[in-house]
Amino acid sequence: MDQQQPPPPTPNAPPPSSAVDPPPQPQPQPQIQQQTTPTPPSSTSSTAIPNPNPNPIPKPLPSAIPPPKQPPQPKPALPSHQPRSAAAFSRPWQQHSAQFTHFSSSSPSASSSPSPSLSSQPRGSIALGVPSSHSGPSPPSPSPPQSTPFTGSFGHSFGGTSSSNVSQARPMMRGIGMGSSVGSSSQMRPGGISAQHQQRPLQSSLRPTSSPTSQSPSTQNFQGHGLMRVSAVGSSSSTPSTLQTPQSPNQPWLSSGAQGKPPLPPPWHRPQLRAHIPQQHHSLQTVSQQQHVSSPQVPPQNISSIQQQEHFEQQFSQSRASQSLPHQQQDSRSQGSANQKPSSLAMVQPSTVQVTQNKAAITESDDSGGRILSKRSIHDIVNQIDPSEKLDPEVEDILVDIAEDFVDSITTFGCSLAKHRKSDTLEAKDILLHLERNWNLTLPGFSGDEIKTYKKPITNEVHKERLAVIKKSILAREAANAKHIIGQTAVNTKGNVGKAAANIWVLQMLKYEKYHEALFFF
Amino acid sequence: MSNPSTGASSKSKVSSSQPSETSFKRKRGVFQKDLQHMMYGFGDDPNPLPETVALVEDIVVEYVTDMAHKAQDIGSKRGKLSVEDFLYLIRKDLPKLNRCTELLSMQEELKQARKAFEVDEEKLGTLE
């Protein structure tokens, strides 16, 4: 991603004068562009800055000095990778031209004509993304002053985007997500936003923080502001904090960010790379991704929305299964589930690095000590059933309690089974066995390569003998009935055929009957 | 394709015979190619994810194994496993049951047709 960003900005060195016109245009476009991917960026690239904004996002945001003549270098980079984010970014840049120096002409002009639709929220999100993701073509001048105003501008710009994600103090690479969320924040739910962002998790991963979900702009702005500032400062400090070096800022930031949540990039990478997953499925992916990045509220929501669809225990077993099963799906699920169940995970001895990483991420994000689920996940589940459904708070509390009790009981029994197996590691098969035997729940996809052996029904000898006796008595009764009938028919035939013939015929019938009896037993 | 019940019984027999050799071997991707086409038929992408196909295959194998075990439990009381045991197990699922009976009747019809065909061949042979 970073590599791609620098090259595209370079070709876009259109005259900044044109930025004036484009800024107004991109504003409405971003909203539309968020949903339409590459087309808006290409169109905006020619016009201006809005497109490039997403690219520069990774780099630290420029200072308040508005570079009027910053080439729209980042523009081309953005469209290729983050068409949505570009759209979203374009708006905020326009508003905060001062902040984004390298967003060049568009930004200054944009500030003059900020899109009224854009609230403070988009600004915040964009600001986050830009500084981290900027790839480098930006001029060196804005870098030093940019860093300082950047932090200052974070407070404003982060508005809604930072939101809960930022609160986690893990400005993970959700820059792109922020951009897209910015545009769509007002329109879409945080989960949906995250879903969109998830599409380019790899690319956006480099973006600092840029929390995609922007729910309450005002409050979140403040929280995000403080958090983003910390994260941005940290990331920027690690990086040259200048828009110059395209990759170095990203890499150091990424490494610093990665330290906080190592499992985030690798696990997301695979699911995100599956390009043909439609946007609808992005929410699923974003869930797994957001688990790590976003605040505890967001990940549990997404995770629960997906996983709770199936079963509660899946989350748990996934975390277990992830240890033994290599399936990517399971890994992503386990990550999500792992995030939700830090306490239970602590009991498990992780065999995979991802699990340990997930644990670290979970413990970091777990604010309420001991709480596995949050009400947000209950809300998500209910929304899946009926978007207009509302639950009383007491009902939600009860549901959370039930879920936690369920997880506790499953874990306890699973551990006792593992102990019975003379092993000190809780594995997927322990959980699966318990669920299958006691809850009659089957979870496909976790049983590994073991074949279910058929156990013949255990029958007692006494029972077998009794059954044999019953059969014999039935046969005897039938034989008696048959003989009676045969006798009657023989009597009838005697008159016609003759005694000898009748006798022979009766004997034959008896033999036939015995033959039948013998067959009956088999 | 063979009837679902007979096919299931044959598959279940195969799966049940495997444990006698080793309890750890289970071939992966037995239905991969067929399942991909079936998933496409039901609305999935023409090239579904391999993980999705693996999951669906797990579901299928688990279902068939479970069905075979239950049928064996029933059949052992009678003595031998038969098609009737499988039909008894899906008695509550009307679409499946009807489809099974339809396929079984088709199989009978085909048998009859093949028999008639062979008889005709013999007649022609004798005539010639």
GROMACS .gro file of N, CA and C in nm, chain A residues 381-486:
model
  318
  381ILE      N    1  -2.688  -0.852   1.820
  381ILE     CA    2  -2.763  -0.974   1.792
  381ILE      C    3  -2.909  -0.942   1.769
  382VAL      N    4  -2.959  -0.855   1.853
  382VAL     CA    5  -3.100  -0.822   1.839
  382VAL      C    6  -3.124  -0.752   1.706
  383ASN      N    7  -3.031  -0.670   1.666
  383ASN     CA    8  -3.047  -0.602   1.538
  383ASN      C    9  -3.048  -0.699   1.423
  384GLN      N   10  -2.975  -0.808   1.439
  384GLN     CA   11  -2.977  -0.907   1.332
  384GLN      C   12  -3.115  -0.970   1.319
  385ILE      N   13  -3.179  -0.986   1.432
  385ILE     CA   14  -3.311  -1.049   1.427
  385ILE      C   15  -3.412  -0.948   1.375
  386ASP      N   16  -3.412  -0.832   1.434
  386ASP     CA   17  -3.509  -0.730   1.396
  386ASP      C   18  -3.448  -0.594   1.422
  387PRO      N   19  -3.424  -0.517   1.319
  387PRO     CA   20  -3.356  -0.389   1.341
  387PRO      C   21  -3.436  -0.293   1.429
  388SER      N   22  -3.567  -0.310   1.429
  388SER     CA   23  -3.647  -0.215   1.506
  388SER      C   24  -3.674  -0.265   1.648
  389GLU      N   25  -3.620  -0.377   1.682
  389GLU     CA   26  -3.648  -0.434   1.814
  389GLU      C   27  -3.572  -0.357   1.922
  390LYS      N   28  -3.636  -0.341   2.034
  390LYS     CA   29  -3.572  -0.274   2.147
  390LYS      C   30  -3.582  -0.365   2.269
  391LEU      N   31  -3.477  -0.362   2.345
  391LEU     CA   32  -3.476  -0.444   2.465
  391LEU      C   33  -3.466  -0.355   2.588
  392ASP      N   34  -3.532  -0.402   2.693
  392ASP     CA   35  -3.518  -0.328   2.818
  392ASP      C   36  -3.377  -0.346   2.873
  393PRO      N   37  -3.332  -0.251   2.948
  393PRO     CA   38  -3.195  -0.266   3.003
  393PRO      C   39  -3.183  -0.385   3.097
  394GLU      N   40  -3.292  -0.414   3.170
  394GLU     CA   41  -3.283  -0.529   3.258
  394GLU      C   42  -3.270  -0.658   3.177
  395VAL      N   43  -3.341  -0.660   3.066
  395VAL     CA   44  -3.332  -0.779   2.980
  395VAL      C   45  -3.191  -0.796   2.928
  396GLU      N   46  -3.133  -0.686   2.889
  396GLU     CA   47  -2.996  -0.696   2.838
  396GLU      C   48  -2.903  -0.745   2.948
  397ASP      N   49  -2.923  -0.694   3.067
  397ASP     CA   50  -2.836  -0.740   3.176
  397ASP      C   51  -2.850  -0.890   3.196
  398ILE      N   52  -2.975  -0.932   3.196
  398ILE     CA   53  -2.998  -1.076   3.216
  398ILE      C   54  -2.932  -1.158   3.105
  399LEU      N   55  -2.947  -1.111   2.983
  399LEU     CA   56  -2.889  -1.187   2.872
  399LEU      C   57  -2.738  -1.194   2.885
  400VAL      N   58  -2.680  -1.082   2.923
  400VAL     CA   59  -2.534  -1.083   2.940
  400VAL      C   60  -2.495  -1.181   3.050
  401ASP      N   61  -2.575  -1.181   3.157
  401ASP     CA   62  -2.543  -1.276   3.266
  401ASP      C   63  -2.556  -1.420   3.219
  402ILE      N   64  -2.661  -1.446   3.145
  402ILE     CA   65  -2.680  -1.583   3.096
  402ILE      C   66  -2.563  -1.625   3.008
  403ALA      N   67  -2.526  -1.533   2.920
  403ALA     CA   68  -2.415  -1.567   2.829
  403ALA      C   69  -2.288  -1.595   2.907
  404GLU      N   70  -2.262  -1.511   3.004
  404GLU     CA   71  -2.138  -1.531   3.080
  404GLU      C   72  -2.143  -1.660   3.160
  405ASP      N   73  -2.260  -1.690   3.217
  405ASP     CA   74  -2.272  -1.817   3.289
  405ASP      C   75  -2.251  -1.935   3.196
  406PHE      N   76  -2.306  -1.923   3.078
  406PHE     CA   77  -2.289  -2.031   2.981
  406PHE      C   78  -2.143  -2.053   2.950
  407VAL      N   79  -2.076  -1.943   2.921
  407VAL     CA   80  -1.934  -1.956   2.888
  407VAL      C   81  -1.858  -2.015   3.006
  408ASP      N   82  -1.893  -1.970   3.125
  408ASP     CA   83  -1.824  -2.023   3.243
  408ASP      C   84  -1.844  -2.173   3.256
  409SER      N   85  -1.968  -2.215   3.243
  409SER     CA   86  -1.995  -2.358   3.261
  409SER      C   87  -1.926  -2.442   3.154
  410ILE      N   88  -1.930  -2.392   3.033
  410ILE     CA   89  -1.865  -2.466   2.924
  410ILE      C   90  -1.715  -2.476   2.950
  411THR      N   91  -1.658  -2.363   2.989
  411THR     CA   92  -1.513  -2.365   3.013
  411THR      C   93  -1.478  -2.459   3.126
  412THR      N   94  -1.557  -2.454   3.231
  412THR     CA   95  -1.524  -2.539   3.345
  412THR      C   96  -1.530  -2.685   3.307
  413PHE      N   97  -1.639  -2.723   3.243
  413PHE     CA   98  -1.650  -2.863   3.206
  413PHE      C   99  -1.544  -2.902   3.104
  414GLY      N  100  -1.517  -2.813   3.012
  414GLY     CA  101  -1.412  -2.842   2.915
  414GLY      C  102  -1.278  -2.864   2.982
  415CYS      N  103  -1.251  -2.784   3.081
  415CYS     CA  104  -1.124  -2.800   3.152
  415CYS      C  105  -1.121  -2.932   3.228
  416SER      N  106  -1.235  -2.969   3.287
  416SER     CA  107  -1.233  -3.097   3.358
  416SER      C  108  -1.216  -3.212   3.260
  417LEU      N  109  -1.272  -3.199   3.141
  417LEU     CA  110  -1.251  -3.303   3.040
  417LEU      C  111  -1.106  -3.309   2.998
  418ALA      N  112  -1.046  -3.191   2.982
  418ALA     CA  113  -0.905  -3.189   2.943
  418ALA      C  114  -0.820  -3.254   3.052
  419LYS      N  115  -0.857  -3.226   3.174
  419LYS     CA  116  -0.782  -3.286   3.285
  419LYS      C  117  -0.799  -3.437   3.284
  420HIS      N  118  -0.921  -3.480   3.252
  420HIS     CA  119  -0.945  -3.623   3.245
  420HIS      C  120  -0.863  -3.686   3.134
  421ARG      N  121  -0.839  -3.609   3.033
  421ARG     CA  122  -0.759  -3.656   2.921
  421ARG      C  123  -0.611  -3.654   2.954
  422LYS      N  124  -0.580  -3.614   3.076
  422LYS     CA  125  -0.442  -3.605   3.125
  422LYS      C  126  -0.362  -3.508   3.040
  423SER      N  127  -0.425  -3.396   3.014
  423SER     CA  128  -0.356  -3.292   2.937
  423SER      C  129  -0.373  -3.161   3.010
  424ASP      N  130  -0.277  -3.073   2.993
  424ASP     CA  131  -0.288  -2.944   3.060
  424ASP      C  132  -0.327  -2.833   2.963
  425THR      N  133  -0.377  -2.874   2.847
  425THR     CA  134  -0.419  -2.775   2.748
  425THR      C  135  -0.564  -2.799   2.714
  426LEU      N  136  -0.639  -2.694   2.723
  426LEU     CA  137  -0.779  -2.704   2.685
  426LEU      C  138  -0.787  -2.697   2.532
  427GLU      N  139  -0.843  -2.800   2.475
  427GLU     CA  140  -0.848  -2.804   2.329
  427GLU      C  141  -0.990  -2.801   2.280
  428ALA      N  142  -1.001  -2.787   2.148
  428ALA     CA  143  -1.135  -2.776   2.089
  428ALA      C  144  -1.216  -2.902   2.115
  429LYS      N  145  -1.151  -3.017   2.113
  429LYS     CA  146  -1.229  -3.140   2.127
  429LYS      C  147  -1.295  -3.151   2.263
  430ASP      N  148  -1.236  -3.090   2.363
  430ASP     CA  149  -1.301  -3.094   2.495
  430ASP      C  150  -1.432  -3.018   2.491
  431ILE      N  151  -1.426  -2.899   2.437
  431ILE     CA  152  -1.547  -2.818   2.429
  431ILE      C  153  -1.650  -2.887   2.339
  432LEU      N  154  -1.603  -2.939   2.227
  432LEU     CA  155  -1.697  -3.001   2.134
  432LEU      C  156  -1.766  -3.121   2.197
  433LEU      N  157  -1.689  -3.197   2.271
  433LEU     CA  158  -1.750  -3.315   2.333
  433LEU      C  159  -1.857  -3.275   2.435
  434HIS      N  160  -1.824  -3.177   2.513
  434HIS     CA  161  -1.920  -3.134   2.614
  434HIS      C  162  -2.049  -3.083   2.549
  435LEU      N  163  -2.031  -3.000   2.446
  435LEU     CA  164  -2.149  -2.943   2.381
  435LEU      C  165  -2.230  -3.052   2.313
  436GLU      N  166  -2.159  -3.149   2.256
  436GLU     CA  167  -2.233  -3.253   2.183
  436GLU      C  168  -2.311  -3.341   2.279
  437ARG      N  169  -2.249  -3.371   2.391
  437ARG     CA  170  -2.311  -3.467   2.482
  437ARG      C  171  -2.416  -3.404   2.571
  438ASN      N  172  -2.387  -3.286   2.620
  438ASN     CA  173  -2.476  -3.226   2.719
  438ASN      C  174  -2.570  -3.121   2.664
  439TRP      N  175  -2.529  -3.056   2.557
  439TRP     CA  176  -2.614  -2.953   2.501
  439TRP      C  177  -2.673  -2.990   2.366
  440ASN      N  178  -2.631  -3.104   2.313
  440ASN     CA  179  -2.678  -3.147   2.182
  440ASN      C  180  -2.654  -3.041   2.076
  441LEU      N  181  -2.537  -2.982   2.081
  441LEU     CA  182  -2.500  -2.878   1.985
  441LEU      C  183  -2.380  -2.927   1.906
  442THR      N  184  -2.394  -2.922   1.774
  442THR     CA  185  -2.281  -2.960   1.690
  442THR      C  186  -2.224  -2.835   1.624
  443LEU      N  187  -2.095  -2.825   1.627
  443LEU     CA  188  -2.026  -2.712   1.566
  443LEU      C  189  -1.941  -2.765   1.451
  444PRO      N  190  -1.989  -2.749   1.330
  444PRO     CA  191  -1.909  -2.800   1.218
  444PRO      C  192  -1.785  -2.714   1.196
  445GLY      N  193  -1.683  -2.777   1.148
  445GLY     CA  194  -1.563  -2.703   1.114
  445GLY      C  195  -1.456  -2.704   1.221
  446PHE      N  196  -1.476  -2.774   1.329
  446PHE     CA  197  -1.377  -2.773   1.436
  446PHE      C  198  -1.329  -2.911   1.475
  447SER      N  199  -1.386  -3.012   1.412
  447SER     CA  200  -1.354  -3.145   1.463
  447SER      C  201  -1.219  -3.197   1.416
  448GLY      N  202  -1.153  -3.126   1.329
  448GLY     CA  203  -1.022  -3.172   1.285
  448GLY      C  204  -1.032  -3.292   1.195
  449ASP      N  205  -0.930  -3.375   1.199
  449ASP     CA  206  -0.925  -3.489   1.107
  449ASP      C  207  -0.971  -3.618   1.173
  450GLU      N  208  -1.033  -3.611   1.285
  450GLU     CA  209  -1.073  -3.736   1.351
  450GLU      C  210  -1.203  -3.786   1.292
  451ILE      N  211  -1.208  -3.915   1.279
  451ILE     CA  212  -1.329  -3.977   1.227
  451ILE      C  213  -1.412  -4.023   1.344
  452LYS      N  214  -1.540  -4.000   1.332
  452LYS     CA  215  -1.630  -4.042   1.439
  452LYS      C  216  -1.650  -4.193   1.428
  453THR      N  217  -1.598  -4.264   1.522
  453THR     CA  218  -1.614  -4.409   1.515
  453THR      C  219  -1.753  -4.448   1.564
  454TYR      N  220  -1.804  -4.553   1.502
  454TYR     CA  221  -1.937  -4.597   1.540
  454TYR      C  222  -1.926  -4.693   1.658
  455LYS      N  223  -2.002  -4.666   1.759
  455LYS     CA  224  -2.002  -4.755   1.874
  455LYS      C  225  -2.128  -4.838   1.869
  456LYS      N  226  -2.111  -4.966   1.857
  456LYS     CA  227  -2.229  -5.052   1.851
  456LYS      C  228  -2.307  -5.037   1.980
  457PRO      N  229  -2.438  -5.042   1.967
  457PRO     CA  230  -2.516  -5.025   2.090
  457PRO      C  231  -2.486  -5.139   2.188
  458ILE      N  232  -2.451  -5.100   2.306
  458ILE     CA  233  -2.410  -5.199   2.407
  458ILE      C  234  -2.535  -5.270   2.457
  459THR      N  235  -2.541  -5.398   2.435
  459THR     CA  236  -2.658  -5.475   2.480
  459THR      C  237  -2.614  -5.576   2.585
  460ASN      N  238  -2.694  -5.585   2.685
  460ASN     CA  239  -2.664  -5.683   2.790
  460ASN      C  240  -2.704  -5.823   2.746
  461GLU      N  241  -2.636  -5.919   2.800
  461GLU     CA  242  -2.670  -6.057   2.769
  461GLU      C  243  -2.809  -6.090   2.819
  462VAL      N  244  -2.840  -6.040   2.934
  462VAL     CA  245  -2.973  -6.067   2.992
  462VAL      C  246  -3.081  -6.015   2.898
  463HIS      N  247  -3.059  -5.895   2.848
  463HIS     CA  248  -3.157  -5.837   2.759
  463HIS      C  249  -3.171  -5.920   2.632
  464LYS      N  250  -3.058  -5.967   2.583
  464LYS     CA  251  -3.064  -6.049   2.462
  464LYS      C  252  -3.143  -6.177   2.488
  465GLU      N  253  -3.119  -6.238   2.599
  465GLU     CA  254  -3.190  -6.363   2.628
  465GLU      C  255  -3.339  -6.337   2.638
  466ARG      N  256  -3.374  -6.230   2.704
  466ARG     CA  257  -3.516  -6.200   2.719
  466ARG      C  258  -3.581  -6.178   2.583
  467LEU      N  259  -3.511  -6.106   2.498
  467LEU     CA  260  -3.567  -6.083   2.364
  467LEU      C  261  -3.585  -6.215   2.291
  468ALA      N  262  -3.489  -6.304   2.304
  468ALA     CA  263  -3.499  -6.433   2.236
  468ALA      C  264  -3.619  -6.511   2.287
  469VAL      N  265  -3.640  -6.508   2.415
  469VAL     CA  266  -3.753  -6.581   2.472
  469VAL      C  267  -3.884  -6.525   2.418
  470ILE      N  268  -3.890  -6.392   2.410
  470ILE     CA  269  -4.014  -6.330   2.360
  470ILE      C  270  -4.039  -6.373   2.217
  471LYS      N  271  -3.934  -6.373   2.140
  471LYS     CA  272  -3.951  -6.412   2.000
  471LYS      C  273  -4.000  -6.556   1.990
  472LYS      N  274  -3.941  -6.638   2.069
  472LYS     CA  275  -3.982  -6.779   2.064
  472LYS      C  276  -4.128  -6.794   2.100
  473SER      N  277  -4.169  -6.723   2.198
  473SER     CA  278  -4.309  -6.735   2.240
  473SER      C  279  -4.401  -6.685   2.129
  474ILE      N  280  -4.360  -6.579   2.062
  474ILE     CA  281  -4.443  -6.528   1.953
  474ILE      C  282  -4.452  -6.631   1.842
  475LEU      N  283  -4.339  -6.690   1.811
  475LEU     CA  284  -4.339  -6.790   1.704
  475LEU      C  285  -4.426  -6.910   1.741
  476ALA      N  286  -4.412  -6.948   1.861
  476ALA     CA  287  -4.491  -7.065   1.905
  476ALA      C  288  -4.640  -7.034   1.892
  477ARG      N  289  -4.677  -6.915   1.930
  477ARG     CA  290  -4.817  -6.878   1.919
  477ARG      C  291  -4.862  -6.879   1.773
  478GLU      N  292  -4.779  -6.826   1.691
  478GLU     CA  293  -4.815  -6.824   1.548
  478GLU      C  294  -4.821  -6.966   1.494
  479ALA      N  295  -4.728  -7.045   1.535
  479ALA     CA  296  -4.729  -7.185   1.488
  479ALA      C  297  -4.857  -7.254   1.532
  480ALA      N  298  -4.894  -7.227   1.653
  480ALA     CA  299  -5.018  -7.289   1.702
  480ALA      C  300  -5.136  -7.243   1.619
  481ASN      N  301  -5.141  -7.115   1.589
  481ASN     CA  302  -5.250  -7.065   1.507
  481ASN      C  303  -5.247  -7.127   1.369
  482ALA      N  304  -5.128  -7.136   1.315
  482ALA     CA  305  -5.116  -7.193   1.180
  482ALA      C  306  -5.158  -7.339   1.180
  483LYS      N  307  -5.113  -7.409   1.281
  483LYS     CA  308  -5.151  -7.550   1.287
  483LYS      C  309  -5.301  -7.563   1.296
  484HIS      N  310  -5.359  -7.477   1.372
  484HIS     CA  311  -5.504  -7.483   1.387
  484HIS      C  312  -5.571  -7.461   1.252
  485ILE      N  313  -5.522  -7.365   1.181
  485ILE     CA  314  -5.579  -7.338   1.049
  485ILE      C  315  -5.553  -7.455   0.956
  486ILE      N  316  -5.431  -7.502   0.964
  486ILE     CA  317  -5.396  -7.613   0.875
  486ILE      C  318  -5.483  -7.734   0.906
   0.00000   0.00000   0.00000
